[in-house]
Amino acid sequence: MRIRFLGAAQTVTGSCFLLEAGSSRLMVDCGMFQGPRALRERNYQPFPVSPFTVDYVLLTHAHIDHSGLIPKLVKHGFRGKVLATPATIDLCAVMLPDSGHIQEMEVERLNRKAARAGRPLIEPIYNVEDAHRAMGFFQPVEYDQTVNLTSEISVRFLEAGHILGSAMVELTVKEGQQETKLLFTGDLGKKNQPFLKDPLPVECADYVFMESTYGDRLHSGQEDHLNLLHDIVWETYRKGGNLIIPAFAVERTQDLLYDLNLLITNNRFPPMKIYIDSPMAVAATEVFKKYTPYFDQETQELIARGKNPLNMDALEFVRTTEESMALNKIKSGAIIIAASGMCEAGRIKHHLRHNLWRPECTVLFVGYQAPGTKGRKIKDGAKFVRIHGEEVAVRADIRSIDGFSAHADREGLLEWLGHLQKPPARVFLVHGEPLTMNALAQEIARRYGFPVHMPVFEEEVQLTPVSPVGEEELRRAYNAVAARIQDLLAGGMARGHYQKIMEHLEHLNALLASIQKQAS
């Protein structure tokens, strides 16, 4: 059994892991690279294996950096099945054609310049028609449903709590008399997110492929970021400008609506209009409304009280190009939420061009900005940015709220990993930048004693069937967890750590039982 890391290896985007077991070839995710040009150019390169030889794609969720190259895979010969949760499939039906449209528009613009300069023309990676055709290969799988892919391989999708429909992929592979469990977290969500249930704790996995996007930092609490959002909204209103929020159309936009609804419900909101200027965000919101049974209890209670965050009086959905252009005439009192979240494409670029140079306006970032993107440049303090061939001065207030992240932070990742009842053979850290991954790897080793590996792009690793964990390895894990409890107790640090200490004690008891069983 071998795995090859075709994306999200020492970078956040381009999720794609190729697993070969027996005569089967599976992909976990098939995502698009985003960020610097050197990364984006990988999207145009041929797949390292023939798409025709891939039997299944197991899709963790609908974000383009996880799903965005599936139409390319189909275009070049894939004839297998794409398995995903029903909500993920419905979101992909919105997002993948939109991705194809963006590529068509960007390539058309680049080719106009290329033609004037006498350079060769280029083709989009795929177009809207390719994306619609790819949807015919999707097959829905409910959470916790076991699907036998072959007589030796089965898969389950487990709640990941990242976006609507997001899932961890648990693969069980039989080789001879031995059975190996592989767990791919996809993007792991944080607890207590709007709309979503918390990530499912997992107690058993031989190999863990864990994301690490925010593995070296902590998010602010929900109350903190709600108060910060309140302050930014009111500051912009008092300055007499517009609040421009680049946001991913799926989940981040809906999370913003959830919090803005809380401000309105609690009479903490000024007389401003909220515009969702993204056809994809409008369509994604309709998908959200379809899957209310997936919502957590808090959201369902809000809806029951008539406080539906997806249906506020102050909210207006902008659908047509003409309606979007009309927003450029609004000089104050508007909160404009538009995609893309990293300012690389979509209508947000037009709104930045009309508002970024105005000191009375505010640009608020509420998500990760990959290196090399326009969003990252603006957030990092650039004085000018180039938008549609025009240099635009950055004079608006630039603010950010990290608490909106749909990813687990360092403590969330470590807490989730701590539910494993025995040490895995290895933890592979993916979906992260090198410095972040290094910091998380050191903390995993210190806290749990688990072996960690950080694969590089296109690295191939043989996954040997895992023998029962030996007594010595269990004792090392026991000592690491015991040391963690001592750290929490040292110097009067026990205050506020009661729940964590109890979780670690539970982990110790499980390890002790395994040691006793192994010794006997």
Coordinates of C-alpha atoms in Angstrom, one line a residue, residues 189-421:
G189 CA -13.4 22.5 11.8
K190 CA -13.4 24.3 15.1
K191 CA -16.0 23.7 17.8
N192 CA -19.1 25.8 18.2
Q193 CA -19.2 27.1 14.6
P194 CA -22.4 28.7 13.3
F195 CA -24.7 26.2 11.6
L196 CA -22.4 23.2 12.0
K197 CA -22.0 20.2 14.3
D198 CA -18.6 19.8 16.0
P199 CA -15.9 17.5 14.4
L200 CA -16.4 13.9 15.4
P201 CA -13.8 12.6 17.9
V202 CA -12.0 9.5 16.4
E203 CA -10.5 6.9 18.7
C204 CA -8.7 4.6 16.3
A205 CA -6.5 5.2 13.3
D206 CA -3.2 3.6 12.2
Y207 CA -2.2 6.5 9.9
V208 CA -3.6 10.0 10.3
F209 CA -3.3 12.6 7.6
M210 CA -4.1 15.8 9.5
E211 CA -4.4 19.4 8.3
S212 CA -2.3 22.0 9.9
T213 CA -3.4 25.4 8.5
Y214 CA -3.6 27.1 11.9
G215 CA -1.3 24.7 13.7
D216 CA 0.8 27.4 15.3
R217 CA -1.8 29.9 16.5
L218 CA -5.0 30.3 18.5
H219 CA -8.3 31.8 17.4
S220 CA -10.1 34.5 19.4
G221 CA -13.3 33.4 21.0
Q222 CA -16.7 33.9 19.3
E223 CA -17.6 36.7 21.7
D224 CA -14.3 38.5 21.0
H225 CA -14.7 38.4 17.2
L226 CA -18.4 39.4 17.5
N227 CA -17.5 42.5 19.5
L228 CA -14.7 43.3 17.0
L229 CA -17.2 42.9 14.1
H230 CA -19.6 45.3 15.9
D231 CA -16.8 47.9 16.4
I232 CA -15.7 47.7 12.7
V233 CA -19.2 48.0 11.4
W234 CA -19.9 51.1 13.6
E235 CA -16.5 52.7 12.8
T236 CA -17.2 52.4 9.1
Y237 CA -20.8 53.7 9.5
R238 CA -19.5 56.8 11.4
K239 CA -16.8 57.5 8.8
G240 CA -19.5 57.6 6.1
G241 CA -18.0 54.8 3.9
N242 CA -18.6 51.3 2.9
L243 CA -17.5 48.1 4.5
I244 CA -16.0 45.7 1.9
I245 CA -15.6 42.1 3.0
P246 CA -13.9 39.5 0.7
A247 CA -15.4 36.2 1.7
F248 CA -15.6 32.7 0.3
A249 CA -19.1 32.1 -1.1
V250 CA -19.5 28.9 0.9
E251 CA -19.6 28.9 4.7
R252 CA -17.7 32.1 5.4
T253 CA -20.4 34.2 3.8
Q254 CA -23.1 32.4 5.8
D255 CA -21.1 32.6 9.0
L256 CA -20.9 36.4 8.5
L257 CA -24.7 36.5 8.1
Y258 CA -25.1 34.5 11.3
D259 CA -23.0 37.0 13.3
L260 CA -24.5 40.1 11.6
N261 CA -27.9 38.6 12.5
L262 CA -26.8 38.3 16.1
L263 CA -25.9 42.0 16.1
I264 CA -29.3 42.9 14.6
T265 CA -31.2 40.7 17.0
N266 CA -29.5 42.3 20.0
N267 CA -30.0 45.9 18.6
R268 CA -26.3 46.4 18.1
F269 CA -26.4 47.2 14.4
P270 CA -26.5 50.6 12.6
P271 CA -28.9 51.4 9.7
M272 CA -26.8 49.8 7.0
K273 CA -27.7 47.4 4.2
I274 CA -26.0 44.1 3.7
Y275 CA -25.4 43.0 0.1
I276 CA -24.3 39.5 -0.9
D277 CA -22.8 40.2 -4.3
S278 CA -21.9 36.7 -5.5
P279 CA -24.2 34.5 -7.6
M280 CA -22.3 31.5 -6.1
A281 CA -22.9 32.7 -2.5
V282 CA -26.6 33.2 -3.4
A283 CA -26.9 29.7 -4.7
A284 CA -24.8 28.3 -1.8
T285 CA -27.2 29.9 0.6
E286 CA -30.1 28.1 -1.1
V287 CA -28.2 24.8 -0.5
F288 CA -27.9 25.7 3.2
K289 CA -31.6 26.2 3.4
K290 CA -32.1 22.7 1.9
Y291 CA -29.9 21.0 4.6
T292 CA -31.3 22.5 7.8
P293 CA -31.3 18.9 9.4
Y294 CA -27.5 19.1 9.2
F295 CA -27.5 22.3 11.3
D296 CA -26.5 22.2 15.0
Q297 CA -29.1 22.6 17.7
E298 CA -28.4 26.3 18.4
T299 CA -29.1 27.3 14.7
Q300 CA -32.2 25.2 14.6
E301 CA -33.5 27.0 17.7
L302 CA -32.8 30.4 16.2
I303 CA -34.8 29.5 13.1
A304 CA -37.6 28.2 15.3
R305 CA -37.8 31.6 17.0
G306 CA -38.1 33.4 13.6
K307 CA -34.5 34.7 13.7
N308 CA -33.3 32.9 10.6
P309 CA -29.8 34.4 9.7
L310 CA -30.3 33.5 6.1
N311 CA -33.4 35.6 5.8
M312 CA -32.9 39.1 7.4
D313 CA -34.8 42.3 6.5
A314 CA -31.5 44.1 6.1
L315 CA -30.2 41.5 3.7
E316 CA -30.2 41.8 -0.1
F317 CA -29.0 39.2 -2.6
V318 CA -27.3 40.6 -5.7
R319 CA -27.7 38.3 -8.7
T320 CA -27.2 40.1 -12.0
T321 CA -24.1 42.0 -13.3
E322 CA -26.2 45.2 -13.6
E323 CA -27.2 44.9 -9.9
S324 CA -23.6 44.4 -9.0
M325 CA -22.4 47.4 -11.0
A326 CA -25.1 49.6 -9.4
L327 CA -23.4 49.0 -6.0
N328 CA -20.5 51.0 -7.2
K329 CA -22.7 54.1 -7.0
I330 CA -23.3 53.6 -3.3
K331 CA -20.8 55.7 -1.4
S332 CA -21.8 54.9 2.2
G333 CA -23.9 52.7 4.4
A334 CA -23.3 49.5 2.6
I335 CA -21.8 46.2 3.7
I336 CA -20.7 44.4 0.6
I337 CA -19.7 40.7 0.9
A338 CA -18.3 39.3 -2.3
A339 CA -16.1 36.5 -3.5
S340 CA -13.4 35.5 -4.0
G341 CA -12.1 35.4 -0.4
M342 CA -8.5 35.9 -1.4
C343 CA -9.4 38.7 -3.9
E344 CA -8.0 36.7 -6.8
A345 CA -11.1 36.7 -9.0
G346 CA -14.8 37.5 -9.0
R347 CA -16.8 40.6 -8.2
I348 CA -14.7 41.5 -5.1
K349 CA -12.0 42.9 -7.5
H350 CA -14.5 45.5 -8.8
H351 CA -15.5 46.6 -5.4
L352 CA -11.9 46.9 -4.2
R353 CA -11.2 49.0 -7.3
H354 CA -14.0 51.4 -6.3
N355 CA -13.5 51.5 -2.6
L356 CA -9.9 50.6 -1.7
W357 CA -8.6 54.1 -2.4
R358 CA -11.2 55.8 -0.2
P359 CA -10.1 56.6 3.4
E360 CA -13.6 56.5 4.7
C361 CA -14.0 52.9 3.6
T362 CA -12.9 49.7 5.4
V363 CA -11.7 46.4 3.9
L364 CA -12.3 43.5 6.4
F365 CA -10.5 40.2 5.9
V366 CA -12.2 37.3 7.6
G367 CA -10.2 34.3 6.2
Y368 CA -6.9 32.9 5.3
Q369 CA -4.9 34.8 2.7
A370 CA -2.5 32.6 0.8
P371 CA 1.0 34.0 0.0
G372 CA 1.1 35.8 -3.3
T373 CA -2.6 36.6 -3.4
K374 CA -4.0 40.1 -3.7
G375 CA -5.7 39.6 -0.3
R376 CA -2.3 38.7 1.3
K377 CA -0.6 41.7 -0.2
I378 CA -3.3 44.1 1.0
K379 CA -3.4 42.6 4.4
D380 CA 0.4 42.7 4.7
G381 CA 0.4 46.5 4.1
A382 CA 0.9 47.0 0.4
K383 CA 0.5 50.7 -0.6
F384 CA -0.7 49.9 -4.1
V385 CA -2.2 46.8 -5.7
R386 CA -2.8 46.1 -9.4
I387 CA -6.5 45.3 -10.2
H388 CA -7.6 44.6 -13.8
G389 CA -4.4 46.3 -15.1
E390 CA -4.8 49.4 -13.0
E391 CA -2.7 50.5 -10.0
V392 CA -5.0 51.2 -7.1
A393 CA -3.9 53.0 -3.9
V394 CA -4.6 51.4 -0.6
R395 CA -6.1 54.2 1.6
A396 CA -9.0 52.4 3.2
D397 CA -8.7 51.0 6.7
I398 CA -7.5 47.4 6.5
R399 CA -8.8 45.2 9.3
S400 CA -9.0 41.5 9.9
I401 CA -10.8 39.1 12.2
D402 CA -9.2 35.7 12.5
G403 CA -12.0 34.3 14.7
F404 CA -14.1 33.6 11.6
S405 CA -11.8 30.8 10.5
A406 CA -13.5 27.5 9.8
H407 CA -10.3 25.6 10.6
A408 CA -9.4 24.3 14.0
D409 CA -6.6 26.2 15.7
R410 CA -3.5 24.6 17.4
E411 CA -5.4 23.6 20.5
G412 CA -8.4 22.4 18.5
L413 CA -6.1 20.1 16.4
L414 CA -4.3 18.8 19.4
E415 CA -7.4 18.2 21.4
W416 CA -9.0 16.3 18.4
L417 CA -5.8 14.2 18.0
G418 CA -5.8 13.4 21.7
H419 CA -8.9 11.3 21.4
L420 CA -6.9 8.5 19.8
Q421 CA -6.8 5.7 22.2

